[in-house]
Structures are given as structure tokens and as C-alpha cells.
Amino acid sequence: MSYDLTDPYEIARYIKEAKKSTPVKVYVDGDLSNIFEDGIEIYGSNNFYVVFGESSSVSDLIIKNKDKINKFRLEQDRRNSAIPLMDITSIDARIEPGAIIRDKVSIDKNAVIMMGAVINIGAEIGEGSMIDMNAVVGARGKIGKRVHLGAGAVLAGVLEPPSKSPSEIGDDVLVGANAVILEGVKIGKGSVVAAGSVVVEDVPENVVVAGTPAKIIKQVDNQTKDKTKLMDDLRK
């Protein structure tokens, strides 16, 4: 079934209709040899096994074989999750440990996703853009090419309340650390958002904004470009 992930109502329908998942991993001290269960993966030998599967199925297996098990330890990181994490194996980008990227996200060539960044469903990350440590790109957020979204910055999502207009950052924009771009706001190409700013309305191209709420303080000039230039080597 296909969904239009530019539409918040379609994303909500996708979440509603998705099969909810509670995957677990269990380390087992016991004899699980010659045990085969549909939907459960069992690896190991010599009374040490690792079991993967849905919580309810694995629980049934543990109970059914309790006489063969000395002890076990269960690991679980989600409950009734509707959206899996993105399969990043074929993404032509640099993605560092600890980044959380949900499914149905687009990441273009040579992008960089740093530790602790969170990217939600329907988001788009343009070529050569960097999402810095602990930054957040909300649902349907659009990041252009060669953007730097600073550490701890937030591009607000637009799922609830629903909005037809996603938040967008144009090409060659720098957003400083801990800045917040509110729902539906568009940042024009080549502009700079100062650290800690809260942007509540659209920003034109090639300006510097700062403050809470953010206001235009100057045009982008050569001095600004020198202070905010990106380093290509970080994107190789």
C-alpha cells in the first residue's frame, strides 16, 4: 500500500495501519537445541543462545521451554512501535553512531548525520548537508543542499496539529546551535540563523536573523560568509 508522505493525514494513516512491533532480544542459559518456531530466530550452541523475535512469541517460547532454561536476560528498546528505523546500508552518506533515523526518510549523497541526531518520518535531507549532534528534523521537514543544522537545533515537524506546509530550509543555509525553526516556516537560500534563535516566520534569502522571535539584523556579506563557510572535507 502506498502513502503520500508529504501529507500529514497520509502519514497518520500509515502509522494507524502499520503493524505495531515490540521486538526483543533474549540471552538464554539453557538448552534450546532443535527448537524451531515461526517468526523467531535462535542462534547459539552449548547451552548459550540468543533469541530474536516479537515479545509475545518469545515469551511463549520461554514459558514453553522453562524446564530447559537455567536463566535468561531480556533486552527491549521499544513498545508497540509503528515506524521502523531506516535501513541505512545503501545510503551514500556519513551516518555516525547514535543517530535515530526513522523509515520513509530521504537522505541525499554526501550528507552527514552526527551522533544523537533525530530525523522523523517524511523528512528530506539534501546533498552535502550536515545534521549536527542532537539536532532534530521533525516529520516532513525539508533540508536543502549544503545546509548545516547546528548542534541541538530543531526543525519542527508538522504532523500534529496537521499543516499542509512543511518546514523548509533552503540551500546553503546555516542554522546555529540550539536554534528552533517553528512549524511551517521557510528559510530562504543562503541565509544564516544565529545560535539560540526562535524563528516564527519565513526568512528571505541571504539575510542573517537572530533573537526570540528572530528578526533580520543584516544582509549576508563577505564577513558572514567567511565565518559560516562549510568544510568540504567533512562531507567526504
Coordinates of N, CA, C and O in Angstrom, one line a residue, residues 5-8 122-124 138-142 155-159 163-169 182-187 202:
L5 N 3.7 10.8 1.6 CA 4.3 11.2 2.9 C 4.6 12.7 2.9 O 5.2 13.2 3.9
T6 N 4.1 13.5 1.9 CA 4.0 14.9 2.0 C 2.8 15.4 2.7 O 2.6 16.6 3.0
D7 N 1.8 14.5 2.9 CA 0.5 14.9 3.5 C 0.5 14.3 5.0 O 0.6 13.1 5.2
P8 N 0.3 15.2 6.0 CA 0.3 14.7 7.3 C -0.8 13.7 7.6 O -0.7 12.8 8.5
G122 N 9.2 11.1 6.7 CA 8.9 12.0 5.7 C 9.9 13.1 5.5 O 9.7 14.0 4.6
A123 N 10.9 13.2 6.3 CA 11.9 14.3 6.2 C 12.8 14.1 5.0 O 13.0 12.9 4.5
E124 N 13.4 15.2 4.5 CA 14.2 15.1 3.3 C 15.5 15.9 3.6 O 15.5 17.0 4.0
G138 N 12.0 17.3 12.3 CA 10.7 16.8 12.5 C 10.1 16.2 11.3 O 10.6 16.3 10.2
A139 N 8.9 15.5 11.4 CA 8.2 14.9 10.4 C 8.0 15.9 9.2 O 7.5 17.0 9.4
R140 N 8.3 15.4 8.0 CA 8.1 16.2 6.7 C 9.1 17.4 6.6 O 8.9 18.1 5.6
G141 N 10.0 17.6 7.5 CA 10.9 18.7 7.4 C 11.8 18.5 6.2 O 12.3 17.4 5.8
K142 N 12.0 19.6 5.5 CA 12.8 19.6 4.3 C 14.1 20.4 4.4 O 14.1 21.6 4.8
L155 N 14.2 21.6 13.7 CA 13.3 22.0 12.6 C 12.0 21.3 13.0 O 11.9 20.0 12.8
A156 N 11.0 22.0 13.4 CA 9.8 21.4 13.9 C 9.1 20.6 12.9 O 9.0 21.0 11.7
G157 N 8.5 19.5 13.3 CA 7.7 18.7 12.5 C 6.3 19.2 12.3 O 5.9 20.1 13.0
V158 N 5.6 18.7 11.3 CA 4.3 19.2 11.0 C 3.3 18.0 10.8 O 2.8 17.8 9.7
L159 N 3.1 17.3 11.9 CA 2.1 16.2 11.9 C 0.9 16.6 12.7 O -0.2 16.5 12.3
S163 N -0.6 20.3 9.1 CA -0.4 21.5 8.3 C 0.0 21.1 6.9 O 0.7 20.1 6.7
K164 N -0.5 21.8 5.9 CA -0.2 21.4 4.5 C 1.2 21.9 4.1 O 1.7 21.5 3.1
S165 N 1.8 22.8 5.0 CA 3.1 23.4 4.6 C 4.2 22.9 5.5 O 4.2 23.3 6.7
P166 N 5.1 22.0 5.0 CA 6.2 21.6 5.9 C 7.2 22.7 6.1 O 7.3 23.6 5.3
S167 N 7.9 22.5 7.2 CA 9.1 23.4 7.4 C 10.2 23.1 6.4 O 10.4 22.0 6.1
E168 N 10.8 24.2 5.9 CA 11.8 24.0 4.8 C 13.0 24.9 5.1 O 12.8 26.1 5.4
I169 N 14.2 24.4 4.8 CA 15.4 25.2 4.9 C 16.0 25.1 3.5 O 16.3 24.0 3.0
L182 N 10.1 27.0 13.8 CA 8.8 26.5 14.1 C 8.1 26.0 12.9 O 8.5 26.1 11.7
E183 N 6.9 25.3 13.2 CA 6.2 24.6 12.1 C 5.8 25.5 10.9 O 5.4 26.7 11.1
G184 N 6.1 25.0 9.7 CA 5.7 25.7 8.5 C 6.6 26.8 8.1 O 6.4 27.4 7.0
V185 N 7.6 27.1 8.8 CA 8.5 28.2 8.5 C 9.5 27.8 7.4 O 10.0 26.7 7.4
K186 N 9.7 28.8 6.5 CA 10.7 28.5 5.4 C 11.8 29.5 5.5 O 11.6 30.7 5.7
I187 N 13.1 28.9 5.4 CA 14.3 29.7 5.5 C 14.9 29.8 4.1 O 15.2 28.8 3.4
D202 N 8.6 33.2 8.0 CA 9.5 33.0 6.9 C 10.7 34.0 6.9 O 10.5 35.1 7.2

